[in-house]
Coordinates of C-alpha atoms in Angstrom, one line a residue:
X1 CA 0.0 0.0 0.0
X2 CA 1.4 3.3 -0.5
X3 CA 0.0 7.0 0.4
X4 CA 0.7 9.6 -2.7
X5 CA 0.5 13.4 -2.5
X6 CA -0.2 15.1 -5.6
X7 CA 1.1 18.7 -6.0
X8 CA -0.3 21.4 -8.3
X9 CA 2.4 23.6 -9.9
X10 CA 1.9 26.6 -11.2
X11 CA 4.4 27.7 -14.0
X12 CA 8.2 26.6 -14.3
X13 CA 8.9 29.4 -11.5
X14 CA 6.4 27.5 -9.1
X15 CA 9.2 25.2 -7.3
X16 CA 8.6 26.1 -3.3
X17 CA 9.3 23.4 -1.1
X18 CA 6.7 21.1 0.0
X19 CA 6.4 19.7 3.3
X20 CA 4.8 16.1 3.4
X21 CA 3.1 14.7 6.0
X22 CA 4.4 11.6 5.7
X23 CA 8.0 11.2 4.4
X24 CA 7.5 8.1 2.6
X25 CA 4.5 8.9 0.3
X26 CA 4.9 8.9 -3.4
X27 CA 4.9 12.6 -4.6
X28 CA 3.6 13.5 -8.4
X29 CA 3.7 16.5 -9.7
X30 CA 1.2 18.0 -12.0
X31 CA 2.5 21.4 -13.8
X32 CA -1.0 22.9 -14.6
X33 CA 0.9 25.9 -16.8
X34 CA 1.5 24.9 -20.0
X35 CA 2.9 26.1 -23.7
X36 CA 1.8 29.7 -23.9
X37 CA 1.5 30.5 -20.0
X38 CA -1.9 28.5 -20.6
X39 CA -3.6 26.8 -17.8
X40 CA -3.7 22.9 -19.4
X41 CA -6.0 20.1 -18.2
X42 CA -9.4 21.8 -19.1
X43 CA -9.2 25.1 -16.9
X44 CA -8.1 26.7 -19.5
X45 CA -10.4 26.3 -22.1
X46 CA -13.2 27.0 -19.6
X47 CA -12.3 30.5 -18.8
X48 CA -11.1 31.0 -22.2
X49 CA -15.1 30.2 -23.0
X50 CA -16.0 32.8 -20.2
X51 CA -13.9 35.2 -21.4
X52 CA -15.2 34.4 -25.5
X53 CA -18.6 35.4 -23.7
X54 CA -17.6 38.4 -21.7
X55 CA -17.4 36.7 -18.3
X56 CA -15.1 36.4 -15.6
X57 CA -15.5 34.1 -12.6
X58 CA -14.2 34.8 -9.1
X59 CA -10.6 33.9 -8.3
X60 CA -12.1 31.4 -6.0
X61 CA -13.9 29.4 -8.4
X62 CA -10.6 29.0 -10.7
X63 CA -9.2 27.8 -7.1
X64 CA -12.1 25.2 -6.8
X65 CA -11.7 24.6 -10.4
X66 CA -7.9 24.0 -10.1
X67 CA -8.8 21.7 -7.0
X68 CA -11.1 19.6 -9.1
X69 CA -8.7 19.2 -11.6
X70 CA -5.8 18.0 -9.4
X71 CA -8.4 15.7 -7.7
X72 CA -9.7 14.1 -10.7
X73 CA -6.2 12.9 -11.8
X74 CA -5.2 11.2 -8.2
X75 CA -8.7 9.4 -8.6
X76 CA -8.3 8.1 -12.2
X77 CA -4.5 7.2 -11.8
X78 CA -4.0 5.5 -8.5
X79 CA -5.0 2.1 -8.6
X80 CA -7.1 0.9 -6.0
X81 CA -6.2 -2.6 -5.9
X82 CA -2.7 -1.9 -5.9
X83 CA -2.8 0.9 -3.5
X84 CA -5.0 0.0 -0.5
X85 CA -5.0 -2.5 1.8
X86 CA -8.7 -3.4 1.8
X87 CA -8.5 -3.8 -2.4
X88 CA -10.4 -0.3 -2.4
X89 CA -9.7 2.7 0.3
X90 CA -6.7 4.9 -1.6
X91 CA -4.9 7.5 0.7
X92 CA -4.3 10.6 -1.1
X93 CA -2.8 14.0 -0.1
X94 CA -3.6 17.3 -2.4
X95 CA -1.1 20.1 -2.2
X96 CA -2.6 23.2 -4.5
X97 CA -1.5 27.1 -4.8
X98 CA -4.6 29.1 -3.9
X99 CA -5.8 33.2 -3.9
X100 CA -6.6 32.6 -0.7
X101 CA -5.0 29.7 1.6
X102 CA -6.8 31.2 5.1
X103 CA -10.0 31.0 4.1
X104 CA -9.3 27.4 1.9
X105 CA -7.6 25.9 5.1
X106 CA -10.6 26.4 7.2
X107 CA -12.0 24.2 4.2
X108 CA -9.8 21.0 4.5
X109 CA -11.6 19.2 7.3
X110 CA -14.9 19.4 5.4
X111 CA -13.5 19.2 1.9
X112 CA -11.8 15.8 3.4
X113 CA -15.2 14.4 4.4
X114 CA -17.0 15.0 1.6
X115 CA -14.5 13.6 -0.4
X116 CA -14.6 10.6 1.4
X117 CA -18.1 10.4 1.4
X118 CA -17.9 10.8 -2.6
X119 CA -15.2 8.4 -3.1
X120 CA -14.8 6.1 -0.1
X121 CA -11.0 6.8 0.1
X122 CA -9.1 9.2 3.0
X123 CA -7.9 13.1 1.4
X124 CA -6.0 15.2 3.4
X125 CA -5.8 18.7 1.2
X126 CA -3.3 21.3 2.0
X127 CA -3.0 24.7 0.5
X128 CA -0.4 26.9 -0.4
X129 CA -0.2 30.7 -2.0
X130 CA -0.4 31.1 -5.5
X131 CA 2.9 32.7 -6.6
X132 CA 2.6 36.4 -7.0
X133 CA 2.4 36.4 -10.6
X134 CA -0.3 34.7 -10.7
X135 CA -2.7 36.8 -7.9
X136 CA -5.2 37.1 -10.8
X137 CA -5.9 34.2 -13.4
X138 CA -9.3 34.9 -14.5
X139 CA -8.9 37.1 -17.5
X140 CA -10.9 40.6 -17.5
X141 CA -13.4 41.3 -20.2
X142 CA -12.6 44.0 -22.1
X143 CA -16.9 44.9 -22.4
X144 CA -20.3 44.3 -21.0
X145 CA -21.7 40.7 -21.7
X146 CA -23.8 40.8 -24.6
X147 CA -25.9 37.7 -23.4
X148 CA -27.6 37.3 -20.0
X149 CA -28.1 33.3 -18.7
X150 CA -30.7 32.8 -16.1
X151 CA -29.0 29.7 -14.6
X152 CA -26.4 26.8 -15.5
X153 CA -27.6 23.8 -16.1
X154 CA -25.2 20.1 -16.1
X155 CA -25.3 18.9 -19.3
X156 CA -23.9 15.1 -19.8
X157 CA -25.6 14.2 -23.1
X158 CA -27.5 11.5 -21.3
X159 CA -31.0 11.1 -21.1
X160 CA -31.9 13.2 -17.8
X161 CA -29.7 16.1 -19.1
X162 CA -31.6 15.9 -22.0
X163 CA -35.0 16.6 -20.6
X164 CA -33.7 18.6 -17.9
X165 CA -32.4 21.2 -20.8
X166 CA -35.9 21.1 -22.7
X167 CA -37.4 21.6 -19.6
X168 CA -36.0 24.6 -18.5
X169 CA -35.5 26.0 -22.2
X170 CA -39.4 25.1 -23.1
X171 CA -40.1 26.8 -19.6
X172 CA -38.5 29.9 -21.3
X173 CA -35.7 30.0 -19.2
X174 CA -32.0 30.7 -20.5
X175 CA -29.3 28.6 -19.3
X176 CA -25.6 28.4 -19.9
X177 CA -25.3 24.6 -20.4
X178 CA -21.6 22.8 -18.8
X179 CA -20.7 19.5 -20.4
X180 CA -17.1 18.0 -19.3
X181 CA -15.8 14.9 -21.2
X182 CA -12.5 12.7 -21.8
X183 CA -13.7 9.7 -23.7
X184 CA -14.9 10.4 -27.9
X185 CA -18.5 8.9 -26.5
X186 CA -19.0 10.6 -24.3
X187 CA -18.1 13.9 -26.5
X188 CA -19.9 12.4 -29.5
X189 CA -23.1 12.0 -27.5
X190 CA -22.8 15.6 -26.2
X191 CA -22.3 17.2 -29.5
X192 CA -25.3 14.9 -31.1
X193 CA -27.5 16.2 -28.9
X194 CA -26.4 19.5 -28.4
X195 CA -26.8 20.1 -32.2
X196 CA -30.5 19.3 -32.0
X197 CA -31.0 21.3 -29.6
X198 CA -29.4 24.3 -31.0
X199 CA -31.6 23.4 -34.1
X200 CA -34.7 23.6 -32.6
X201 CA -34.1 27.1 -30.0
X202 CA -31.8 28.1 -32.3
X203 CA -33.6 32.1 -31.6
X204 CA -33.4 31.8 -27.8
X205 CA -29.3 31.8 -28.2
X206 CA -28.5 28.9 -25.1
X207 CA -24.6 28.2 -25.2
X208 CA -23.0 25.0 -24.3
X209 CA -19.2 25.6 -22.1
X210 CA -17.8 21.9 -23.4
X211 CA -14.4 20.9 -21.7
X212 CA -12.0 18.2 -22.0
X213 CA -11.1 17.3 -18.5
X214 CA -8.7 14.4 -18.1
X215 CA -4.9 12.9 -17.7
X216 CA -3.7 10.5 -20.0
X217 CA -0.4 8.1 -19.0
X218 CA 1.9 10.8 -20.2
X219 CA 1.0 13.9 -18.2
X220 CA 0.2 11.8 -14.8
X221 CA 3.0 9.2 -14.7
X222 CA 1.9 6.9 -11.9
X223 CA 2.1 4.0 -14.3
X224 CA -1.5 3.3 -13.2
X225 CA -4.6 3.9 -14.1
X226 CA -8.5 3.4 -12.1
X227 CA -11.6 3.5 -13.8
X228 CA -13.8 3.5 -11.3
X229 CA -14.2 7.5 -11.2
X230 CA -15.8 8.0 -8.2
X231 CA -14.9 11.7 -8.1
X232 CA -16.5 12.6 -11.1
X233 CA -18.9 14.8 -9.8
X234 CA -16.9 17.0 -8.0
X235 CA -15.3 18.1 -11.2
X236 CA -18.7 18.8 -13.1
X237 CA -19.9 20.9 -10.0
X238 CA -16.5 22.2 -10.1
X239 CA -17.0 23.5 -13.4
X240 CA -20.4 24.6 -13.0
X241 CA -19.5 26.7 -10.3
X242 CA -16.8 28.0 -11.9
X243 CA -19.5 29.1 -14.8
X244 CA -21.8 30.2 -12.2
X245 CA -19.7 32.3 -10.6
X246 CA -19.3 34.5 -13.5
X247 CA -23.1 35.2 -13.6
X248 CA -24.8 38.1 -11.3
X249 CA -26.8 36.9 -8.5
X250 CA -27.1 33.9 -6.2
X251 CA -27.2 31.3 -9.7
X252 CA -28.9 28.1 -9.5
X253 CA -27.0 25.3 -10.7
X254 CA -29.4 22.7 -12.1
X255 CA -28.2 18.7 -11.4
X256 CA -30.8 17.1 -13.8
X257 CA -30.7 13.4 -12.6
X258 CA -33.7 10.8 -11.5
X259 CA -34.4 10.7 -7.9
X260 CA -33.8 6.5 -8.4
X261 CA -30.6 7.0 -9.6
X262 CA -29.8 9.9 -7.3
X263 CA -30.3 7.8 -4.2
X264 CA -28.5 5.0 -5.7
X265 CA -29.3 2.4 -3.1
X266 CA -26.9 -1.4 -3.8
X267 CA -29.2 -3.5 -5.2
X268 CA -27.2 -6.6 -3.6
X269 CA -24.1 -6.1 -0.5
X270 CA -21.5 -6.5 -3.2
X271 CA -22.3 -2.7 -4.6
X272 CA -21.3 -0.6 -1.7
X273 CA -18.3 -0.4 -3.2
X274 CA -17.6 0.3 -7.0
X275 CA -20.7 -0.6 -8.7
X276 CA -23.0 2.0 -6.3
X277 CA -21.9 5.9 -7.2
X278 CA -22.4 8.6 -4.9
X279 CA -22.6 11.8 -7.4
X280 CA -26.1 13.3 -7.1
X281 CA -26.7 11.7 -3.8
X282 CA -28.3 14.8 -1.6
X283 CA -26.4 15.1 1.3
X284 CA -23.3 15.2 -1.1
X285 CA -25.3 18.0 -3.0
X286 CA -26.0 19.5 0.3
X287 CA -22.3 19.0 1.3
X288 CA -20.9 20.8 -1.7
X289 CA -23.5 23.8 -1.1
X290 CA -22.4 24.4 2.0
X291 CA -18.7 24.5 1.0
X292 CA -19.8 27.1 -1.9
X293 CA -21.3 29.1 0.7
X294 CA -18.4 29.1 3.2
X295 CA -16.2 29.9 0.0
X296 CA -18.8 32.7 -0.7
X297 CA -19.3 31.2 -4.8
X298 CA -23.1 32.8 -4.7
X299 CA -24.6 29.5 -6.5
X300 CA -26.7 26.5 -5.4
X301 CA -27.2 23.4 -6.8
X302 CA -30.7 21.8 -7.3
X303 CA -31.7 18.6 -8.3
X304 CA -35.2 19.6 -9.7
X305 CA -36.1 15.7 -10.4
X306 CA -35.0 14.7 -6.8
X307 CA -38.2 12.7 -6.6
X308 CA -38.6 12.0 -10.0
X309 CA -37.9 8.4 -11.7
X310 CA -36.7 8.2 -15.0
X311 CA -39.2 7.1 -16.3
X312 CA -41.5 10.1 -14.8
X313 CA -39.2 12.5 -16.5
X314 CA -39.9 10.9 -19.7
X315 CA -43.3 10.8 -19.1
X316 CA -43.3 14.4 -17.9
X317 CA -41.2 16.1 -20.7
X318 CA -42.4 19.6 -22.0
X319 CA -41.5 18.6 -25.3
X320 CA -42.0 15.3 -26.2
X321 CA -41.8 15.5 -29.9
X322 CA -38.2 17.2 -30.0
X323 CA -37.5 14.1 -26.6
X324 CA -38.0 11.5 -29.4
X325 CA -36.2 13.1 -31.9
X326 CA -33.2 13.3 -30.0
X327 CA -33.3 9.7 -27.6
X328 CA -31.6 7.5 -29.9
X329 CA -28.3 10.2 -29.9
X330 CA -28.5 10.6 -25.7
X331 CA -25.8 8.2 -24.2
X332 CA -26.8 6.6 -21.1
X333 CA -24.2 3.2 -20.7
X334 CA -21.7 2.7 -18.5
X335 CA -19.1 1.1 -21.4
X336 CA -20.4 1.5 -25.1
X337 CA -17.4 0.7 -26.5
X338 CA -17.6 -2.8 -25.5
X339 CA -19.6 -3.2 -29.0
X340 CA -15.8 -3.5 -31.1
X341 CA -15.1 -6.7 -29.3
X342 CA -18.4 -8.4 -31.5
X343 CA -17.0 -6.1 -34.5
X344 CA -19.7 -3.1 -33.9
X345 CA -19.9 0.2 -33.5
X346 CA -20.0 1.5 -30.1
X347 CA -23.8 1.4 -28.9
X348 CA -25.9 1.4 -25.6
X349 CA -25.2 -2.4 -24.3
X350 CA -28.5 -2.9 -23.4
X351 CA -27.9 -4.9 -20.1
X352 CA -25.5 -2.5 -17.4
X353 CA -28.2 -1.0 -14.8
X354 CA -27.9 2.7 -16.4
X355 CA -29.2 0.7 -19.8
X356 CA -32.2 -1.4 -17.8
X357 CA -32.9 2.1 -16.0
X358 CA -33.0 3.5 -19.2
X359 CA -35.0 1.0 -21.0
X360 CA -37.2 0.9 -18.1
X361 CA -37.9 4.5 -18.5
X362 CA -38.2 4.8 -21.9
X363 CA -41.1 1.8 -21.9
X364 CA -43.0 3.9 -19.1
X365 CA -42.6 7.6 -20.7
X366 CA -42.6 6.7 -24.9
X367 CA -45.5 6.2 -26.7
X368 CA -43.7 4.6 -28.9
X369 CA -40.9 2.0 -29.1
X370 CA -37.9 2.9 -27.7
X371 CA -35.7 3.8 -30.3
X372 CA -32.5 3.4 -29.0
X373 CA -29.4 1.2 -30.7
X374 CA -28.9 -1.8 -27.8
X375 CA -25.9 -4.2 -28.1
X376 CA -28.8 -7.0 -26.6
X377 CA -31.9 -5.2 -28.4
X378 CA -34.7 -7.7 -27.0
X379 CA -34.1 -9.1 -23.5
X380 CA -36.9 -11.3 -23.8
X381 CA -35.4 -13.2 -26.9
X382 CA -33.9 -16.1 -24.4
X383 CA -32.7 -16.8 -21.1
X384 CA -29.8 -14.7 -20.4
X385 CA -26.8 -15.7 -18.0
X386 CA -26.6 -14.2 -15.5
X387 CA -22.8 -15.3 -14.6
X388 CA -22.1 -12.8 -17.4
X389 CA -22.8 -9.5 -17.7
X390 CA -25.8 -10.2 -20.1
X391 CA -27.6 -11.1 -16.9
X392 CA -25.9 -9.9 -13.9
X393 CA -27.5 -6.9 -13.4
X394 CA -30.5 -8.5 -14.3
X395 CA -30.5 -10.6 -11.4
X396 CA -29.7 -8.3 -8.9
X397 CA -32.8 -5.8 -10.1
X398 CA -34.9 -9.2 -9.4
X399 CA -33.8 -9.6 -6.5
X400 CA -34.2 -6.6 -5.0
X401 CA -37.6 -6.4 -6.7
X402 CA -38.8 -9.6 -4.6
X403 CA -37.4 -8.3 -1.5
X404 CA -39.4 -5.1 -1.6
X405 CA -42.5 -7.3 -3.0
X406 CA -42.2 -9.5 0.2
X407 CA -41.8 -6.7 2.8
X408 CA -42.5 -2.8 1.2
X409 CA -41.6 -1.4 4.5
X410 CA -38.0 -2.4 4.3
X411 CA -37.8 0.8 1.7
X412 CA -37.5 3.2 4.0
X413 CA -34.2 1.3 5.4
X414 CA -33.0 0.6 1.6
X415 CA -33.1 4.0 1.0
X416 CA -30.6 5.1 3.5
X417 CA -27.9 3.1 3.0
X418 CA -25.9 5.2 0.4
X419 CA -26.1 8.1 3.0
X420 CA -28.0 10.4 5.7
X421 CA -31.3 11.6 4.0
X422 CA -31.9 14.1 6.9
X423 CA -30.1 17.2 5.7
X424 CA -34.2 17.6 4.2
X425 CA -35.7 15.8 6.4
X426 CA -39.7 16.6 5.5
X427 CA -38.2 15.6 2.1
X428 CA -37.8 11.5 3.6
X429 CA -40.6 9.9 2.7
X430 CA -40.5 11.3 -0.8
X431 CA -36.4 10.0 -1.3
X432 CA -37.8 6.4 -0.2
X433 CA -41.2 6.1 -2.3
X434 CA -38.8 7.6 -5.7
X435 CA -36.6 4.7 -4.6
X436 CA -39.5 2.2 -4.7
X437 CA -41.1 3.7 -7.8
X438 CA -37.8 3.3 -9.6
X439 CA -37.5 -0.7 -8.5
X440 CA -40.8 -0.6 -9.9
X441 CA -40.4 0.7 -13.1
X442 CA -37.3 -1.7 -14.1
X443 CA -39.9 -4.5 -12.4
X444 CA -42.4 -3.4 -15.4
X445 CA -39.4 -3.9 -17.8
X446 CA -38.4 -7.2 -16.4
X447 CA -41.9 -8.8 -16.4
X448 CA -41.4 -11.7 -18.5
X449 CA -37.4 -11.6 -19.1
X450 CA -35.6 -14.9 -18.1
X451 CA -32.3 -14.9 -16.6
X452 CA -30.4 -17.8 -14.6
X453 CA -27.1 -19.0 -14.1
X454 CA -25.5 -21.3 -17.2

């Protein structure tokens, strides 16, 4: 097992010494200033796209922002099994130049527990001064903005930040849309169903900020790499603070996911760890709320389908011609490109429990067939095995669906495994009848699909 302490350098003149905690942990360095005194790693481009728009966030976001950034590649490239003694829990330091280390070091207790919370692994983060060249990295606009954005709004190019976009756009509402991305996908999906978007309100003038965050083998050289990515979200909500914080007022930040999925209960013991997510769950919005108020970053995010399923915001959509236009380009699966190995192009699987959410969903709120391209199009076609990943997920969806069948009241312990419900707590008893609605609705799916071992 061993502890690593990544350090955020600013600029070939950024060498102060660091003092580690622990002698023996591995330090990497990640120089964040690159060719043309450029912030690299997707900060850049960000507050190049604010700055394109005649917008300038607080030096505090670009802190959070540079945070995220640092964060996100310690969490893809340590190696959990190699670097923990339990085959899961990393320990990782953060080191990273700030405007302002008082007010950031009366951060890093709470920072380290929602982190942990997020990811499941121990964070200690540390911060230092910015070097004086760099007291001011936001650039200034040179004139007014010429557009005005009511909120931001996440946008992922899946299904839920699909609707949640028509929604608020439909509503008459103008946000500034924040997609982050690393694999081509992921990117493809986002630009697919960005352009029909911008095709249908192309006179209400709604931007998109897209950015490439990520570290590839050559710019982080642990020699590892983890896919698990449980710190995803921070970086979105990084991002989208970053945005929002370049808008006037106290902004709303919109989180457009399914209460089902926000809740994320295990469906079986074996999924507390890396196959049950943590991103959307409300007390980690909560959490990261109140670190944007202490910060004093005037924006709040809401989850406006918090007790919504899926399926409900299907159903629900204000615009449900321009929804089935634009379904089959949405990218909802966990691994697409697993498609090559049967010589295809990359597609929704059909079978991962964001697909069978999906497909759930899509059979409640269509009234139509689902239109989507499915590695396993028709789960009814034969008995599928369940000791591949055909069926696994299958099975544990039926399982859970017979436990809640045989005692409903177990819910309301089901639903608060992931986390505290209580930071809303006249909120409780909605968070546990969206989780059972959502077992539901993938119980709808599943009536008649056969899966066993062999």
């Amino acid at each position: 097992m061993r502890r690593f302490t990544f350090v955020a350098r600013l600029g070939v003149g950024d060498n102060a010494a660091i003092s580690l905690v622990q002698r023996d942990s591995t330090v990497i360095e990640v120089q964040f200033i690159g060719a043309y005194q450029r912030l690299e790693y997707g900060v850049g481009s960000a507050l190049d796209f604010l700055k394109a728009h005649d917008l300038k966030p607080s030096e505090v976001a670009v802190d959070l922002m540079i945070l995220a950034a640092l964060l996100n590649a310690a969490d893809t490239r340590v190696s959990r099994v190699r670097n923990s003694q339990n085959g899961w829990t990393r320990e990782i330091d953060l080191v990273v130049p700030v405007s302002d280390p008082t007010l950031w070091t009366a951060q890093a207790g709470a920072l380290g527990e929602m982190l942990r919370f997020l990811t499941g692994d121990y964070w200690r983060i540390f911060f230092r001064q910015r070097p004086s060249s760099l007291n001011q990295i936001a650039p200034t606009p040179t004139r007014l903005p010429l557009q005005h954005f009511d909120e931001v709004c996440l946008f992922s190019g899946g299904l839920d930040s699909l609707i949640g976009a028509i929604d608020l756009i439909a509503g008459g509402r103008k946000p500034l849309l924040v997609s982050h991305w690393y694999d081509g996908e992921t990117s493809k999906a986002q630009k697919a169903v960005w352009s029909k978007l911008e095709g249908r309100y192309s006179n209400v003038g709604v931007k998109v900020m897209r950015t490439r965050l990520g570290f590839d083998r050559y710019q982080v050289q642990t020699g590892e790499i983890e896919n698990t990515q449980r710190g995803r979200s921070f970086v979105f909500f990084a991002l989208a603070a970053l945005a929002a914080s370049a808008l006037t007022g106290n902004v709303r930040i919109v989180v457009p996911e399914n209460g089902y999925i926000g809740l994320n209960v295990p469906l079986d013991p074996l999924r507390l760890g890396a196959l049950s997510t943590r991103t959307t769950h409300p007390h980690y919005l909560a959490m990261f709320n109140a670190l944007l108020d202490r910060l004093g970053i005037a924006a709040t995010l809401d989850n406006p389908y918090r007790h919504k399923t899926k399926g409900e915001m299907v159903e629900e959509c204000a615009e449900m011609a321009l929804l089935k236009a634009t379904v089959p380009l949405s990218m909802s699966c966990s691994s697409p490109a697993k498609a090559r190995y049967r010589g295809l192009s990359p597609r929704h699987c059909g079978t991962c429990v964001p697909c069978l959410i999906r497909r759930a969903a899509l059979k409640k709120g269509l009234s139509t067939n689902d239109p989507t391209l499915y590695l396993v199009p028709d789960l009814e076609v034969g008995r599928l095995d369940t000791t591949r990943a055909e069926g696994e997920h299958i099975r544990s969806f039926e399982l859970m669906i017979a436990r809640l069948s045989a005692n409903p009241a177990c819910a309301s312990a089901l639903a608060r495994i992931p986390g505290p419900l209580n930071d809303e707590p006249a909120e409780l008893n909605d968070f546990v009848e969206v989780f059972r609605r959502g077992i539901l609705e993938v119980g709808e799916l599943l009536d008649g699909v056969e899966a066993g071992p062999g």
